[in-house]
Amino acid sequence: LPFPQVFNSDDLVKELRQAKSYNDKDFLRKFAKYDCVDAPAKLMHYLLLGEKMLDEKQYKDNGKSNILIYAGNLAKNGITASLSNMLNLVDTTRHNFIVTYIAKPGIRDNAHDFLESIPRNVSYIGTVGRSDLTVFGKLMFKLYGKTFRLTGLFVCYMHKYYALNFMRQFGPLNFSHVIQFNGYEWRKQLEYSQVNANRTIFVHNDMISEAKTRGNQKIGILRYCYNNYTHVAAVSDDLLKGIKRIAPRSNVCVIPNTINVDRILNLSK
């Protein structure tokens, strides 16, 4: 950073009282190229009044299909490690891979470590994980959260709501595939089951046992989701029986966890 860094209030006051003694032109050109004192006013005039006050740049499509991968909160566990390994082996010459995750202050270190472990040509989008619901929507989800019964009314509302929420998070991006790699979180299980794309949800553990012993899964939701995703990807053959017990009509395949041999060899040196 080109400017002075201070670590207590006395030094901060001292620096504020001194004249500027550093050159930040290159820094601003790189990190704040489009910022200015009246940037918010210009943006509103551009968006609301149609005044051409900003330079426009046309986005150039590289011709690759977009694949969105939901990674959860990037907890330091086997699921996150497996995703990191897989992303280091995917073919980025044919597809644009975009990882999305819940970005919260408490997981900042998790996100940093994970993003440092994946290739630079894999993109990422952090979201806050919150939802903008109407009063009716809040009532619908609250009632559903008590009963976990997928009524026709809730399914109809859910489809419309998640379509709007998806647009709010990712804008006009078109995805050929979406992958719920995390495999957990009932709201995200449902959300990605509604996307208009090829949909895959991963299964990393015996979800029937998870529901019985930990209470963190709802069999009714899993049945609906497994039947509505294009593919259900089990990470081992041992999980196939349980998936078929939950959702006999599901399209199940086996995709074993990826091992990044090169990374293991480098760490062993």
mmCIF file of C-alpha atoms in Angstrom:
data_model
loop_
_atom_site.group_PDB
_atom_site.id
_atom_site.type_symbol
_atom_site.label_atom_id
_atom_site.label_comp_id
_atom_site.label_asym_id
_atom_site.label_seq_id
_atom_site.Cartn_x
_atom_site.Cartn_y
_atom_site.Cartn_z
ATOM 1 C CA LEU A 1 0.000 0.000 0.000
ATOM 2 C CA PRO A 2 1.423 3.436 -0.909
ATOM 3 C CA PHE A 3 0.027 5.358 2.044
ATOM 4 C CA PRO A 4 1.229 5.244 5.688
ATOM 5 C CA GLN A 5 -0.200 2.564 7.939
ATOM 6 C CA VAL A 6 -0.868 3.281 11.599
ATOM 7 C CA PHE A 7 -1.846 1.039 14.492
ATOM 8 C CA ASN A 8 -3.078 3.426 17.174
ATOM 9 C CA SER A 9 -5.121 6.618 17.446
ATOM 10 C CA ASP A 10 -2.162 8.894 18.263
ATOM 11 C CA ASP A 11 -0.317 7.974 15.059
ATOM 12 C CA LEU A 12 -3.556 8.341 13.095
ATOM 13 C CA VAL A 13 -4.054 11.900 14.314
ATOM 14 C CA LYS A 14 -0.415 12.675 13.565
ATOM 15 C CA GLU A 15 -0.717 11.452 9.965
ATOM 16 C CA LEU A 16 -3.985 13.321 9.405
ATOM 17 C CA ARG A 17 -2.331 16.591 10.458
ATOM 18 C CA GLN A 18 0.567 16.166 8.081
ATOM 19 C CA ALA A 19 0.618 17.078 4.409
ATOM 20 C CA LYS A 20 0.359 14.250 1.901
ATOM 21 C CA SER A 21 3.858 12.880 1.308
ATOM 22 C CA TYR A 22 3.245 9.842 -0.906
ATOM 23 C CA ASN A 23 2.341 9.140 -4.525
ATOM 24 C CA ASP A 24 -0.787 6.999 -4.970
ATOM 25 C CA LYS A 25 -1.496 7.606 -8.660
ATOM 26 C CA ASP A 26 -0.538 4.090 -9.765
ATOM 27 C CA PHE A 27 -2.486 2.585 -6.866
ATOM 28 C CA LEU A 28 -5.640 4.562 -7.687
ATOM 29 C CA ARG A 29 -5.283 3.823 -11.382
ATOM 30 C CA LYS A 30 -5.223 0.108 -10.645
ATOM 31 C CA PHE A 31 -7.743 -0.245 -7.814
ATOM 32 C CA ALA A 32 -10.019 2.812 -8.044
ATOM 33 C CA LYS A 33 -9.925 3.657 -11.718
ATOM 34 C CA TYR A 34 -13.582 4.622 -11.979
ATOM 35 C CA ASP A 35 -14.062 6.272 -8.605
ATOM 36 C CA CYS A 36 -14.527 10.006 -8.065
ATOM 37 C CA VAL A 37 -16.146 12.394 -5.594
ATOM 38 C CA ASP A 38 -19.549 12.375 -7.329
ATOM 39 C CA ALA A 39 -19.527 8.759 -8.549
ATOM 40 C CA PRO A 40 -22.869 7.844 -6.844
ATOM 41 C CA ALA A 41 -24.611 10.845 -8.443
ATOM 42 C CA LYS A 42 -23.240 9.962 -11.877
ATOM 43 C CA LEU A 43 -24.336 6.356 -11.488
ATOM 44 C CA MET A 44 -27.890 7.336 -10.532
ATOM 45 C CA HIS A 45 -28.137 9.821 -13.408
ATOM 46 C CA TYR A 46 -26.927 7.092 -15.742
ATOM 47 C CA LEU A 47 -29.285 4.392 -14.471
ATOM 48 C CA LEU A 48 -32.422 6.414 -13.734
ATOM 49 C CA LEU A 49 -32.260 9.320 -16.167
ATOM 50 C CA GLY A 50 -30.377 7.720 -19.016
ATOM 51 C CA GLU A 51 -27.718 10.448 -19.069
ATOM 52 C CA LYS A 52 -24.492 9.258 -20.684
ATOM 53 C CA MET A 53 -22.125 10.377 -17.929
ATOM 54 C CA LEU A 54 -20.013 7.230 -17.741
ATOM 55 C CA ASP A 55 -17.705 5.447 -20.110
ATOM 56 C CA GLU A 56 -19.233 2.220 -21.369
ATOM 57 C CA LYS A 57 -17.320 -0.940 -22.116
ATOM 58 C CA GLN A 58 -18.817 -3.861 -23.965
ATOM 59 C CA TYR A 59 -18.374 -7.222 -22.273
ATOM 60 C CA LYS A 60 -16.670 -9.668 -24.615
ATOM 61 C CA ASP A 61 -17.991 -13.194 -24.430
ATOM 62 C CA ASN A 62 -15.171 -15.731 -24.656
ATOM 63 C CA GLY A 63 -17.533 -18.305 -26.149
ATOM 64 C CA LYS A 64 -17.243 -20.727 -23.225
ATOM 65 C CA SER A 65 -20.195 -22.070 -21.255
ATOM 66 C CA ASN A 66 -20.553 -20.920 -17.638
ATOM 67 C CA ILE A 67 -20.621 -23.458 -14.802
ATOM 68 C CA LEU A 68 -21.681 -22.222 -11.352
ATOM 69 C CA ILE A 69 -20.574 -24.179 -8.270
ATOM 70 C CA TYR A 70 -22.071 -23.538 -4.833
ATOM 71 C CA ALA A 71 -19.459 -24.158 -2.126
ATOM 72 C CA GLY A 72 -21.337 -23.271 1.083
ATOM 73 C CA ASN A 73 -19.395 -21.384 3.743
ATOM 74 C CA LEU A 74 -15.999 -22.875 2.807
ATOM 75 C CA ALA A 75 -15.563 -24.549 6.183
ATOM 76 C CA LYS A 76 -12.214 -26.272 6.537
ATOM 77 C CA ASN A 77 -13.406 -29.814 5.999
ATOM 78 C CA GLY A 78 -13.244 -32.670 3.507
ATOM 79 C CA ILE A 79 -15.945 -31.210 1.255
ATOM 80 C CA THR A 80 -14.072 -27.945 0.754
ATOM 81 C CA ALA A 81 -10.784 -29.778 0.243
ATOM 82 C CA SER A 82 -12.421 -32.036 -2.348
ATOM 83 C CA LEU A 83 -13.770 -29.024 -4.245
ATOM 84 C CA SER A 84 -10.355 -27.355 -4.215
ATOM 85 C CA ASN A 85 -8.762 -30.514 -5.601
ATOM 86 C CA MET A 86 -11.402 -30.807 -8.319
ATOM 87 C CA LEU A 87 -11.026 -27.185 -9.434
ATOM 88 C CA ASN A 88 -7.312 -27.702 -9.895
ATOM 89 C CA LEU A 89 -8.036 -30.416 -12.444
ATOM 90 C CA VAL A 90 -11.003 -29.045 -14.436
ATOM 91 C CA ASP A 91 -10.671 -28.036 -18.093
ATOM 92 C CA THR A 92 -10.871 -24.235 -18.104
ATOM 93 C CA THR A 93 -10.225 -24.086 -21.845
ATOM 94 C CA ARG A 94 -13.787 -25.270 -22.505
ATOM 95 C CA HIS A 95 -15.772 -23.778 -19.628
ATOM 96 C CA ASN A 96 -15.830 -20.777 -17.313
ATOM 97 C CA PHE A 97 -15.941 -22.108 -13.754
ATOM 98 C CA ILE A 98 -17.453 -19.753 -11.176
ATOM 99 C CA VAL A 99 -17.494 -20.617 -7.468
ATOM 100 C CA THR A 100 -20.065 -18.946 -5.253
ATOM 101 C CA TYR A 101 -19.961 -19.060 -1.463
ATOM 102 C CA ILE A 102 -21.435 -17.399 1.623
ATOM 103 C CA ALA A 103 -19.149 -14.478 2.475
ATOM 104 C CA LYS A 104 -19.412 -13.590 6.160
ATOM 105 C CA PRO A 105 -16.855 -11.941 8.479
ATOM 106 C CA GLY A 106 -16.489 -15.116 10.528
ATOM 107 C CA ILE A 107 -15.293 -17.167 7.544
ATOM 108 C CA ARG A 108 -12.920 -14.610 6.026
ATOM 109 C CA ASP A 109 -9.850 -16.765 6.716
ATOM 110 C CA ASN A 110 -11.600 -19.826 5.273
ATOM 111 C CA ALA A 111 -12.400 -17.959 2.068
ATOM 112 C CA HIS A 112 -8.863 -16.578 1.776
ATOM 113 C CA ASP A 113 -7.253 -19.995 2.154
ATOM 114 C CA PHE A 114 -9.662 -21.606 -0.304
ATOM 115 C CA LEU A 115 -9.341 -18.906 -2.968
ATOM 116 C CA GLU A 116 -5.558 -19.096 -2.691
ATOM 117 C CA SER A 117 -5.739 -22.835 -3.365
ATOM 118 C CA ILE A 118 -7.671 -22.693 -6.657
ATOM 119 C CA PRO A 119 -6.393 -21.668 -10.112
ATOM 120 C CA ARG A 120 -6.403 -17.979 -10.998
ATOM 121 C CA ASN A 121 -8.624 -18.580 -14.020
ATOM 122 C CA VAL A 122 -11.449 -19.908 -11.805
ATOM 123 C CA SER A 123 -13.727 -17.008 -10.896
ATOM 124 C CA TYR A 124 -15.653 -16.542 -7.663
ATOM 125 C CA ILE A 125 -18.649 -14.593 -6.389
ATOM 126 C CA GLY A 126 -19.203 -14.084 -2.679
ATOM 127 C CA THR A 127 -22.787 -13.571 -1.497
ATOM 128 C CA VAL A 128 -24.177 -12.601 1.887
ATOM 129 C CA GLY A 129 -26.586 -15.538 1.936
ATOM 130 C CA ARG A 130 -29.545 -13.349 2.882
ATOM 131 C CA SER A 131 -32.869 -13.214 1.077
ATOM 132 C CA ASP A 132 -35.111 -10.286 0.204
ATOM 133 C CA LEU A 133 -38.579 -11.560 1.014
ATOM 134 C CA THR A 134 -41.957 -9.874 0.902
ATOM 135 C CA VAL A 135 -44.215 -10.103 3.956
ATOM 136 C CA PHE A 136 -46.084 -12.923 2.215
ATOM 137 C CA GLY A 137 -42.807 -14.652 1.397
ATOM 138 C CA LYS A 138 -41.587 -14.464 4.985
ATOM 139 C CA LEU A 139 -44.878 -15.985 6.129
ATOM 140 C CA MET A 140 -44.602 -18.781 3.563
ATOM 141 C CA PHE A 141 -41.063 -19.726 4.579
ATOM 142 C CA LYS A 142 -41.842 -19.433 8.280
ATOM 143 C CA LEU A 143 -44.799 -21.795 7.959
ATOM 144 C CA TYR A 144 -42.759 -24.150 5.820
ATOM 145 C CA GLY A 145 -39.920 -24.081 8.346
ATOM 146 C CA LYS A 146 -42.337 -25.386 10.980
ATOM 147 C CA THR A 147 -43.949 -28.157 8.954
ATOM 148 C CA PHE A 148 -41.464 -28.866 6.106
ATOM 149 C CA ARG A 149 -44.419 -29.900 3.943
ATOM 150 C CA LEU A 150 -43.965 -29.114 0.258
ATOM 151 C CA THR A 151 -47.474 -27.958 -0.568
ATOM 152 C CA GLY A 152 -48.415 -26.940 -4.117
ATOM 153 C CA LEU A 153 -48.742 -23.306 -3.024
ATOM 154 C CA PHE A 154 -45.272 -23.264 -1.468
ATOM 155 C CA VAL A 155 -43.659 -24.953 -4.496
ATOM 156 C CA CYS A 156 -45.290 -22.394 -6.834
ATOM 157 C CA TYR A 157 -44.108 -19.465 -4.701
ATOM 158 C CA MET A 158 -40.669 -21.004 -4.189
ATOM 159 C CA HIS A 159 -40.075 -21.296 -7.928
ATOM 160 C CA LYS A 160 -40.851 -17.604 -8.518
ATOM 161 C CA TYR A 161 -38.954 -16.421 -5.452
ATOM 162 C CA TYR A 162 -35.774 -18.379 -6.131
ATOM 163 C CA ALA A 163 -35.746 -17.216 -9.765
ATOM 164 C CA LEU A 164 -35.768 -13.587 -8.560
ATOM 165 C CA ASN A 165 -33.196 -14.297 -5.853
ATOM 166 C CA PHE A 166 -30.904 -15.998 -8.364
ATOM 167 C CA MET A 167 -31.154 -12.988 -10.676
ATOM 168 C CA ARG A 168 -30.406 -10.662 -7.745
ATOM 169 C CA GLN A 169 -27.213 -12.567 -6.940
ATOM 170 C CA PHE A 170 -25.862 -13.272 -10.417
ATOM 171 C CA GLY A 171 -27.538 -10.748 -12.707
ATOM 172 C CA PRO A 172 -27.833 -11.620 -16.400
ATOM 173 C CA LEU A 173 -25.192 -14.373 -16.342
ATOM 174 C CA ASN A 174 -26.345 -17.482 -18.161
ATOM 175 C CA PHE A 175 -25.249 -20.847 -16.789
ATOM 176 C CA SER A 176 -25.240 -24.099 -18.708
ATOM 177 C CA HIS A 177 -24.724 -26.040 -15.469
ATOM 178 C CA VAL A 178 -25.169 -25.331 -11.767
ATOM 179 C CA ILE A 179 -23.639 -27.600 -9.150
ATOM 180 C CA GLN A 180 -24.730 -27.661 -5.522
ATOM 181 C CA PHE A 181 -21.412 -29.123 -4.411
ATOM 182 C CA ASN A 182 -21.933 -28.474 -0.723
ATOM 183 C CA GLY A 183 -24.919 -30.852 -0.693
ATOM 184 C CA TYR A 184 -26.298 -29.418 2.567
ATOM 185 C CA GLU A 185 -28.455 -26.408 3.657
ATOM 186 C CA TRP A 186 -32.122 -27.022 2.788
ATOM 187 C CA ARG A 187 -32.673 -23.524 1.390
ATOM 188 C CA LYS A 188 -29.739 -23.912 -1.005
ATOM 189 C CA GLN A 189 -30.766 -27.461 -1.842
ATOM 190 C CA LEU A 190 -34.136 -26.070 -2.934
ATOM 191 C CA GLU A 191 -32.764 -22.937 -4.601
ATOM 192 C CA TYR A 192 -30.434 -24.729 -6.989
ATOM 193 C CA SER A 193 -33.132 -27.284 -7.821
ATOM 194 C CA GLN A 194 -35.097 -24.437 -9.442
ATOM 195 C CA VAL A 195 -32.416 -23.019 -11.760
ATOM 196 C CA ASN A 196 -33.111 -23.262 -15.491
ATOM 197 C CA ALA A 197 -29.942 -25.198 -16.347
ATOM 198 C CA ASN A 198 -28.456 -28.649 -15.971
ATOM 199 C CA ARG A 199 -28.505 -29.146 -12.206
ATOM 200 C CA THR A 200 -26.271 -31.428 -10.135
ATOM 201 C CA ILE A 201 -26.258 -31.927 -6.381
ATOM 202 C CA PHE A 202 -23.442 -33.802 -4.636
ATOM 203 C CA VAL A 203 -23.989 -36.274 -1.815
ATOM 204 C CA HIS A 204 -20.968 -36.629 0.467
ATOM 205 C CA ASN A 205 -22.489 -38.606 3.352
ATOM 206 C CA ASP A 206 -25.295 -40.996 4.257
ATOM 207 C CA MET A 207 -28.120 -38.465 4.458
ATOM 208 C CA ILE A 208 -30.561 -40.866 6.123
ATOM 209 C CA SER A 209 -28.096 -41.292 9.000
ATOM 210 C CA GLU A 210 -27.517 -37.530 9.046
ATOM 211 C CA ALA A 211 -31.267 -36.963 9.415
ATOM 212 C CA LYS A 212 -31.577 -39.542 12.222
ATOM 213 C CA THR A 213 -28.486 -38.797 14.282
ATOM 214 C CA ARG A 214 -27.838 -35.094 13.660
ATOM 215 C CA GLY A 215 -31.241 -33.833 12.571
ATOM 216 C CA ASN A 216 -29.683 -31.564 9.954
ATOM 217 C CA GLN A 217 -31.557 -33.042 6.975
ATOM 218 C CA LYS A 218 -35.222 -33.292 6.023
ATOM 219 C CA ILE A 219 -36.004 -36.430 4.033
ATOM 220 C CA GLY A 220 -38.967 -34.762 2.293
ATOM 221 C CA ILE A 221 -36.758 -31.959 0.989
ATOM 222 C CA LEU A 222 -34.073 -34.397 -0.122
ATOM 223 C CA ARG A 223 -36.669 -36.502 -1.959
ATOM 224 C CA TYR A 224 -38.018 -33.450 -3.783
ATOM 225 C CA CYS A 225 -34.535 -32.166 -4.635
ATOM 226 C CA TYR A 226 -33.006 -35.468 -5.702
ATOM 227 C CA ASN A 227 -35.957 -36.014 -8.029
ATOM 228 C CA ASN A 228 -35.709 -32.504 -9.492
ATOM 229 C CA TYR A 229 -31.962 -32.193 -10.040
ATOM 230 C CA THR A 230 -30.714 -33.376 -13.425
ATOM 231 C CA HIS A 231 -28.064 -35.483 -11.683
ATOM 232 C CA VAL A 232 -27.392 -36.620 -8.135
ATOM 233 C CA ALA A 233 -23.658 -37.213 -7.728
ATOM 234 C CA ALA A 234 -22.599 -39.612 -4.985
ATOM 235 C CA VAL A 235 -18.926 -39.532 -4.030
ATOM 236 C CA SER A 236 -18.839 -43.298 -3.422
ATOM 237 C CA ASP A 237 -20.756 -46.448 -4.334
ATOM 238 C CA ASP A 238 -21.689 -46.936 -0.677
ATOM 239 C CA LEU A 239 -24.065 -43.951 -0.853
ATOM 240 C CA LEU A 240 -26.138 -45.190 -3.812
ATOM 241 C CA LYS A 241 -28.491 -47.387 -1.776
ATOM 242 C CA GLY A 242 -29.398 -44.582 0.608
ATOM 243 C CA ILE A 243 -30.027 -42.115 -2.214
ATOM 244 C CA LYS A 244 -32.337 -44.577 -3.961
ATOM 245 C CA ARG A 245 -34.206 -45.173 -0.700
ATOM 246 C CA ILE A 246 -34.850 -41.450 -0.446
ATOM 247 C CA ALA A 247 -35.642 -40.816 -4.113
ATOM 248 C CA PRO A 248 -36.091 -43.928 -6.283
ATOM 249 C CA ARG A 249 -36.651 -41.821 -9.435
ATOM 250 C CA SER A 250 -33.450 -39.812 -9.049
ATOM 251 C CA ASN A 251 -30.769 -39.920 -11.750
ATOM 252 C CA VAL A 252 -27.766 -41.019 -9.704
ATOM 253 C CA CYS A 253 -24.138 -41.252 -10.769
ATOM 254 C CA VAL A 254 -20.872 -41.741 -8.888
ATOM 255 C CA ILE A 255 -18.162 -39.067 -8.977
ATOM 256 C CA PRO A 256 -15.383 -39.988 -6.510
ATOM 257 C CA ASN A 257 -13.623 -37.308 -4.519
ATOM 258 C CA THR A 258 -10.703 -35.815 -6.398
ATOM 259 C CA ILE A 259 -7.153 -36.127 -5.111
ATOM 260 C CA ASN A 260 -4.647 -33.491 -6.179
ATOM 261 C CA VAL A 261 -1.521 -35.611 -6.417
ATOM 262 C CA ASP A 262 0.727 -32.695 -7.459
ATOM 263 C CA ARG A 263 -0.246 -30.690 -4.382
ATOM 264 C CA ILE A 264 0.440 -33.656 -2.090
ATOM 265 C CA LEU A 265 3.862 -34.149 -3.646
ATOM 266 C CA ASN A 266 4.704 -30.458 -3.273
ATOM 267 C CA LEU A 267 3.670 -30.457 0.385
ATOM 268 C CA SER A 268 5.842 -33.517 1.039
ATOM 269 C CA LYS A 269 9.006 -31.778 -0.115
#
